[in-house]
Short mmCIF file of N, CA and C in Angstrom, two decimals:
data_model
loop_
_atom_site.label_atom_id
_atom_site.label_comp_id
_atom_site.label_asym_id
_atom_site.label_seq_id
_atom_site.Cartn_x
_atom_site.Cartn_y
_atom_site.Cartn_z
N MET A 11 173.19 -119.00 26.69
CA MET A 11 173.61 -119.56 27.96
C MET A 11 172.90 -120.89 28.14
N ALA A 12 173.64 -121.87 28.57
CA ALA A 12 173.11 -123.21 28.77
C ALA A 12 173.08 -123.51 30.26
N GLU A 13 172.08 -124.30 30.65
CA GLU A 13 171.99 -124.75 32.03
C GLU A 13 172.11 -126.25 32.07
N LYS A 14 172.76 -126.73 33.09
CA LYS A 14 172.93 -128.17 33.23
C LYS A 14 172.19 -128.60 34.50
N VAL A 15 171.33 -129.60 34.33
CA VAL A 15 170.59 -130.15 35.46
C VAL A 15 171.29 -131.43 35.90
N ILE A 16 171.63 -131.46 37.17
CA ILE A 16 172.27 -132.66 37.72
C ILE A 16 171.30 -133.27 38.72
N ARG A 17 170.88 -134.48 38.42
CA ARG A 17 169.99 -135.20 39.33
C ARG A 17 170.85 -135.95 40.34
N VAL A 18 170.40 -135.88 41.58
CA VAL A 18 171.11 -136.54 42.67
C VAL A 18 170.19 -137.59 43.27
N ASP A 19 170.70 -138.80 43.46
CA ASP A 19 169.94 -139.89 44.04
C ASP A 19 169.55 -139.51 45.47
N ASP A 20 168.25 -139.57 45.78
CA ASP A 20 167.77 -139.16 47.10
C ASP A 20 168.16 -140.13 48.21
N ILE A 21 168.65 -141.30 47.87
CA ILE A 21 169.04 -142.28 48.89
C ILE A 21 170.53 -142.18 49.23
N ASP A 22 171.37 -142.23 48.20
CA ASP A 22 172.81 -142.27 48.50
C ASP A 22 173.59 -141.03 48.04
N GLY A 23 172.89 -140.06 47.45
CA GLY A 23 173.55 -138.83 47.05
C GLY A 23 174.39 -138.93 45.80
N SER A 24 174.33 -140.07 45.13
CA SER A 24 175.15 -140.23 43.92
C SER A 24 174.54 -139.45 42.76
N GLU A 25 175.41 -139.11 41.80
CA GLU A 25 174.99 -138.41 40.59
C GLU A 25 175.26 -139.33 39.42
N GLY A 26 174.51 -139.16 38.38
CA GLY A 26 174.78 -139.98 37.20
C GLY A 26 173.65 -139.88 36.21
N GLY A 27 173.93 -140.34 35.00
CA GLY A 27 172.95 -140.28 33.94
C GLY A 27 171.75 -141.18 34.18
N ASP A 28 171.91 -142.17 35.08
CA ASP A 28 170.80 -143.08 35.34
C ASP A 28 169.90 -142.61 36.49
N VAL A 29 170.23 -141.46 37.10
CA VAL A 29 169.39 -140.93 38.18
C VAL A 29 168.24 -140.15 37.55
N VAL A 30 167.03 -140.66 37.78
CA VAL A 30 165.84 -140.01 37.23
C VAL A 30 164.73 -140.04 38.27
N LYS A 31 163.73 -139.24 38.01
CA LYS A 31 162.56 -139.19 38.90
C LYS A 31 161.78 -140.47 38.70
N ARG A 32 161.52 -141.19 39.79
CA ARG A 32 160.80 -142.46 39.73
C ARG A 32 159.53 -142.36 40.57
N ASP A 33 158.43 -142.79 40.00
CA ASP A 33 157.17 -142.84 40.75
C ASP A 33 156.93 -144.27 41.20
N PHE A 34 156.37 -144.40 42.38
CA PHE A 34 155.99 -145.73 42.87
C PHE A 34 154.75 -145.58 43.74
N GLU A 35 154.04 -146.68 43.88
CA GLU A 35 152.77 -146.66 44.62
C GLU A 35 152.85 -147.58 45.82
N VAL A 36 152.31 -147.10 46.94
CA VAL A 36 152.21 -147.89 48.16
C VAL A 36 150.83 -147.63 48.75
N LEU A 37 150.07 -148.68 48.93
CA LEU A 37 148.74 -148.59 49.54
C LEU A 37 147.85 -147.54 48.87
N GLY A 38 147.92 -147.50 47.56
CA GLY A 38 147.06 -146.59 46.82
C GLY A 38 147.54 -145.15 46.77
N ARG A 39 148.68 -144.88 47.33
CA ARG A 39 149.24 -143.52 47.29
C ARG A 39 150.48 -143.52 46.40
N THR A 40 150.61 -142.50 45.57
CA THR A 40 151.74 -142.41 44.66
C THR A 40 152.79 -141.46 45.22
N PHE A 41 154.03 -141.92 45.17
CA PHE A 41 155.17 -141.14 45.65
C PHE A 41 156.16 -140.97 44.49
N THR A 42 157.02 -139.97 44.59
CA THR A 42 158.07 -139.78 43.59
C THR A 42 159.39 -139.56 44.31
N ILE A 43 160.45 -140.02 43.68
CA ILE A 43 161.78 -139.92 44.28
C ILE A 43 162.82 -139.98 43.15
N ASP A 44 163.94 -139.31 43.31
CA ASP A 44 165.03 -139.40 42.35
C ASP A 44 165.91 -140.58 42.75
N LEU A 45 166.03 -141.55 41.84
CA LEU A 45 166.81 -142.75 42.15
C LEU A 45 167.63 -143.18 40.94
N SER A 46 168.77 -143.79 41.24
CA SER A 46 169.57 -144.43 40.20
C SER A 46 168.90 -145.76 39.84
N ASP A 47 169.37 -146.37 38.78
CA ASP A 47 168.81 -147.67 38.38
C ASP A 47 168.96 -148.70 39.51
N ASP A 48 170.15 -148.72 40.16
CA ASP A 48 170.39 -149.70 41.23
C ASP A 48 169.43 -149.48 42.42
N ASN A 49 169.27 -148.24 42.85
CA ASN A 49 168.38 -147.98 43.98
C ASN A 49 166.91 -148.19 43.61
N TYR A 50 166.56 -147.95 42.36
CA TYR A 50 165.19 -148.21 41.92
C TYR A 50 164.92 -149.72 41.94
N LYS A 51 165.93 -150.50 41.54
CA LYS A 51 165.80 -151.96 41.60
C LYS A 51 165.62 -152.40 43.05
N ARG A 52 166.42 -151.82 43.96
CA ARG A 52 166.29 -152.15 45.39
C ARG A 52 164.90 -151.79 45.92
N LEU A 53 164.39 -150.62 45.53
CA LEU A 53 163.05 -150.20 45.95
C LEU A 53 162.00 -151.21 45.50
N ASN A 54 162.05 -151.63 44.25
CA ASN A 54 161.08 -152.59 43.74
C ASN A 54 161.19 -153.94 44.44
N GLU A 55 162.41 -154.35 44.78
CA GLU A 55 162.59 -155.60 45.52
C GLU A 55 161.95 -155.50 46.91
N MET A 56 162.12 -154.35 47.56
CA MET A 56 161.52 -154.15 48.89
C MET A 56 160.00 -154.13 48.81
N LEU A 57 159.46 -153.47 47.79
CA LEU A 57 158.00 -153.42 47.63
C LEU A 57 157.45 -154.82 47.36
N ASP A 58 158.17 -155.60 46.56
CA ASP A 58 157.76 -156.98 46.29
C ASP A 58 157.79 -157.82 47.57
N ALA A 59 158.82 -157.58 48.40
CA ALA A 59 158.93 -158.32 49.67
C ALA A 59 157.81 -157.94 50.64
N LEU A 60 157.39 -156.68 50.61
CA LEU A 60 156.32 -156.23 51.51
C LEU A 60 154.93 -156.66 51.06
N ALA A 61 154.76 -156.90 49.77
CA ALA A 61 153.44 -157.17 49.20
C ALA A 61 152.65 -158.25 49.93
N PRO A 62 153.22 -159.43 50.25
CA PRO A 62 152.42 -160.45 50.94
C PRO A 62 151.97 -160.02 52.33
N PHE A 63 152.79 -159.22 53.00
CA PHE A 63 152.41 -158.73 54.33
C PHE A 63 151.24 -157.76 54.23
N ILE A 64 151.32 -156.85 53.29
CA ILE A 64 150.27 -155.85 53.10
C ILE A 64 148.98 -156.54 52.67
N GLU A 65 149.08 -157.50 51.75
CA GLU A 65 147.89 -158.20 51.25
C GLU A 65 147.19 -158.99 52.34
N ASN A 66 147.92 -159.48 53.33
CA ASN A 66 147.33 -160.31 54.38
C ASN A 66 147.05 -159.56 55.68
N ALA A 67 147.32 -158.28 55.68
CA ALA A 67 147.11 -157.49 56.90
C ALA A 67 145.78 -156.75 56.81
N ALA A 68 145.27 -156.38 57.98
CA ALA A 68 144.05 -155.57 58.05
C ALA A 68 144.45 -154.15 58.40
N GLU A 69 143.84 -153.19 57.72
CA GLU A 69 144.15 -151.79 57.98
C GLU A 69 143.54 -151.35 59.30
N VAL A 70 144.32 -150.62 60.08
CA VAL A 70 143.86 -150.06 61.34
C VAL A 70 143.58 -148.59 61.09
N LYS A 71 142.34 -148.21 61.26
CA LYS A 71 141.95 -146.81 61.06
C LYS A 71 142.28 -146.03 62.33
N PRO A 72 142.82 -144.81 62.17
CA PRO A 72 143.11 -144.01 63.36
C PRO A 72 141.83 -143.62 64.08
N ALA A 73 141.93 -143.59 65.39
CA ALA A 73 140.77 -143.17 66.18
C ALA A 73 140.49 -141.72 65.87
N GLY A 74 139.26 -141.42 65.73
CA GLY A 74 138.88 -140.05 65.42
C GLY A 74 137.70 -139.65 66.26
N LYS A 75 137.23 -138.51 65.97
CA LYS A 75 136.06 -138.04 66.67
C LYS A 75 134.88 -138.90 66.24
N GLY A 76 134.08 -139.25 67.20
CA GLY A 76 132.90 -140.05 66.91
C GLY A 76 131.93 -139.29 66.03
N ARG A 77 131.06 -140.03 65.44
CA ARG A 77 130.06 -139.41 64.58
C ARG A 77 129.16 -138.53 65.43
N LYS A 78 129.05 -137.29 65.04
CA LYS A 78 128.18 -136.38 65.78
C LYS A 78 126.75 -136.69 65.41
N SER A 79 125.94 -136.80 66.41
CA SER A 79 124.54 -137.07 66.17
C SER A 79 123.72 -135.94 66.77
N ARG A 80 122.87 -135.37 65.95
CA ARG A 80 122.00 -134.31 66.43
C ARG A 80 120.68 -134.87 66.89
N VAL A 81 120.52 -136.18 66.74
CA VAL A 81 119.27 -136.82 67.11
C VAL A 81 119.43 -137.45 68.49
N ALA A 82 118.45 -137.25 69.32
CA ALA A 82 118.50 -137.80 70.67
C ALA A 82 118.36 -139.32 70.60
N LYS A 83 118.63 -139.97 71.73
CA LYS A 83 118.48 -141.41 71.80
C LYS A 83 117.02 -141.82 71.91
N ILE A 84 116.14 -140.85 71.85
CA ILE A 84 114.71 -141.13 71.95
C ILE A 84 113.99 -140.52 70.77
N LYS A 85 112.99 -141.23 70.29
CA LYS A 85 112.24 -140.74 69.14
C LYS A 85 111.24 -139.69 69.58
N GLY A 86 111.06 -138.71 68.72
CA GLY A 86 110.07 -137.68 68.99
C GLY A 86 110.63 -136.44 69.66
N TYR A 87 111.86 -136.48 70.11
CA TYR A 87 112.50 -135.35 70.78
C TYR A 87 113.93 -135.20 70.29
N THR A 88 114.43 -134.00 70.32
CA THR A 88 115.82 -133.75 69.94
C THR A 88 116.68 -133.64 71.19
N ASN A 89 117.98 -133.65 70.99
CA ASN A 89 118.89 -133.44 72.11
C ASN A 89 118.66 -132.07 72.73
N GLY A 90 118.32 -131.09 71.89
CA GLY A 90 118.02 -129.76 72.41
C GLY A 90 116.82 -129.78 73.36
N ASP A 91 115.80 -130.57 73.01
CA ASP A 91 114.64 -130.71 73.90
C ASP A 91 115.05 -131.29 75.24
N VAL A 92 115.89 -132.30 75.20
CA VAL A 92 116.35 -132.95 76.43
C VAL A 92 117.16 -131.97 77.27
N ARG A 93 118.05 -131.22 76.64
CA ARG A 93 118.87 -130.25 77.37
C ARG A 93 118.00 -129.15 78.01
N GLU A 94 117.05 -128.60 77.24
CA GLU A 94 116.18 -127.55 77.77
C GLU A 94 115.38 -128.07 78.96
N TRP A 95 114.84 -129.26 78.84
CA TRP A 95 114.06 -129.84 79.95
C TRP A 95 114.96 -130.01 81.18
N ALA A 96 116.17 -130.56 80.97
CA ALA A 96 117.08 -130.79 82.09
C ALA A 96 117.43 -129.48 82.79
N LEU A 97 117.68 -128.42 82.04
CA LEU A 97 118.01 -127.13 82.65
C LEU A 97 116.82 -126.59 83.45
N ARG A 98 115.60 -126.75 82.92
CA ARG A 98 114.41 -126.30 83.66
C ARG A 98 114.22 -127.09 84.95
N GLN A 99 114.70 -128.33 84.96
CA GLN A 99 114.56 -129.19 86.14
C GLN A 99 115.78 -129.07 87.07
N ASP A 100 116.68 -128.15 86.77
CA ASP A 100 117.93 -127.98 87.53
C ASP A 100 118.78 -129.25 87.53
N ILE A 101 118.74 -129.96 86.43
CA ILE A 101 119.58 -131.14 86.26
C ILE A 101 120.80 -130.70 85.45
N GLU A 102 121.97 -131.04 85.94
CA GLU A 102 123.19 -130.63 85.27
C GLU A 102 123.34 -131.37 83.95
N VAL A 103 123.50 -130.60 82.88
CA VAL A 103 123.67 -131.17 81.55
C VAL A 103 124.61 -130.26 80.77
N SER A 104 125.51 -130.88 79.99
CA SER A 104 126.47 -130.09 79.22
C SER A 104 125.75 -129.37 78.08
N GLU A 105 126.30 -128.22 77.69
CA GLU A 105 125.72 -127.47 76.58
C GLU A 105 125.97 -128.16 75.25
N ARG A 106 127.06 -128.91 75.20
CA ARG A 106 127.44 -129.62 73.98
C ARG A 106 127.94 -131.00 74.36
N GLY A 107 128.00 -131.87 73.38
CA GLY A 107 128.56 -133.19 73.62
C GLY A 107 127.53 -134.19 74.08
N LYS A 108 128.02 -135.25 74.67
CA LYS A 108 127.18 -136.38 75.06
C LYS A 108 126.29 -136.02 76.25
N ILE A 109 125.05 -136.45 76.14
CA ILE A 109 124.11 -136.32 77.25
C ILE A 109 124.15 -137.65 77.99
N SER A 110 124.27 -137.60 79.30
CA SER A 110 124.42 -138.82 80.07
C SER A 110 123.17 -139.69 80.01
N ASP A 111 123.37 -140.98 80.18
CA ASP A 111 122.25 -141.92 80.18
C ASP A 111 121.28 -141.61 81.30
N GLU A 112 121.78 -141.09 82.43
CA GLU A 112 120.92 -140.75 83.55
C GLU A 112 119.94 -139.63 83.19
N VAL A 113 120.43 -138.63 82.44
CA VAL A 113 119.57 -137.53 82.01
C VAL A 113 118.51 -138.05 81.05
N TYR A 114 118.92 -138.90 80.11
CA TYR A 114 117.94 -139.49 79.20
C TYR A 114 116.88 -140.27 79.97
N ALA A 115 117.31 -141.08 80.95
CA ALA A 115 116.37 -141.89 81.72
C ALA A 115 115.37 -141.00 82.46
N ALA A 116 115.86 -139.91 83.06
CA ALA A 116 114.97 -139.00 83.78
C ALA A 116 113.98 -138.34 82.81
N PHE A 117 114.46 -137.98 81.62
CA PHE A 117 113.60 -137.35 80.62
C PHE A 117 112.50 -138.33 80.17
N ILE A 118 112.87 -139.56 79.92
CA ILE A 118 111.90 -140.56 79.49
C ILE A 118 110.87 -140.81 80.59
N GLU A 119 111.32 -140.83 81.83
CA GLU A 119 110.40 -141.04 82.95
C GLU A 119 109.41 -139.89 83.04
N ALA A 120 109.88 -138.67 82.78
CA ALA A 120 109.00 -137.50 82.86
C ALA A 120 108.14 -137.32 81.61
N HIS A 121 108.47 -137.98 80.55
CA HIS A 121 107.73 -137.86 79.29
C HIS A 121 107.32 -139.27 78.81
N PRO A 122 106.17 -139.74 79.26
CA PRO A 122 105.73 -141.10 78.91
C PRO A 122 105.61 -141.33 77.40
N ASP A 123 105.44 -140.25 76.62
CA ASP A 123 105.34 -140.41 75.17
C ASP A 123 106.70 -140.58 74.50
N ALA A 124 107.79 -140.37 75.25
CA ALA A 124 109.14 -140.53 74.70
C ALA A 124 109.42 -142.01 74.55
N ARG A 125 109.79 -142.38 73.33
CA ARG A 125 110.08 -143.79 73.07
C ARG A 125 111.58 -143.96 72.89
N PRO A 126 112.18 -144.87 73.63
CA PRO A 126 113.62 -145.11 73.42
C PRO A 126 113.87 -145.52 71.97
N ASP A 127 114.92 -144.97 71.41
CA ASP A 127 115.31 -145.27 70.04
C ASP A 127 116.08 -146.57 70.05
N VAL A 128 115.43 -147.63 69.70
CA VAL A 128 116.05 -148.98 69.77
C VAL A 128 116.54 -149.40 68.43
#
């Protein structure tokens, strides 16, 4: 029993002996697509036309979560130390996340040995 594989162009749906899997690269990422010779030529023309724009553009990184820091803004104490002190002083402080500048200022005022991390 014989099997026949028919490749179909992913752009226009055409079939033919010239439709093959084509790899191409954009911005360091490799993609693959089934294209006829004509559509592969069109793809390369478009990539060539885009090249000067890509080369002269600056990449915009998506906004993400900020770098988590386990170190307090002051040397000699951790964020955990600041949180524990604030809770003992009945100062509202979140269990996680950013500690407000006001809490840090109050902690530094109460702890003369605390040095701001400059």
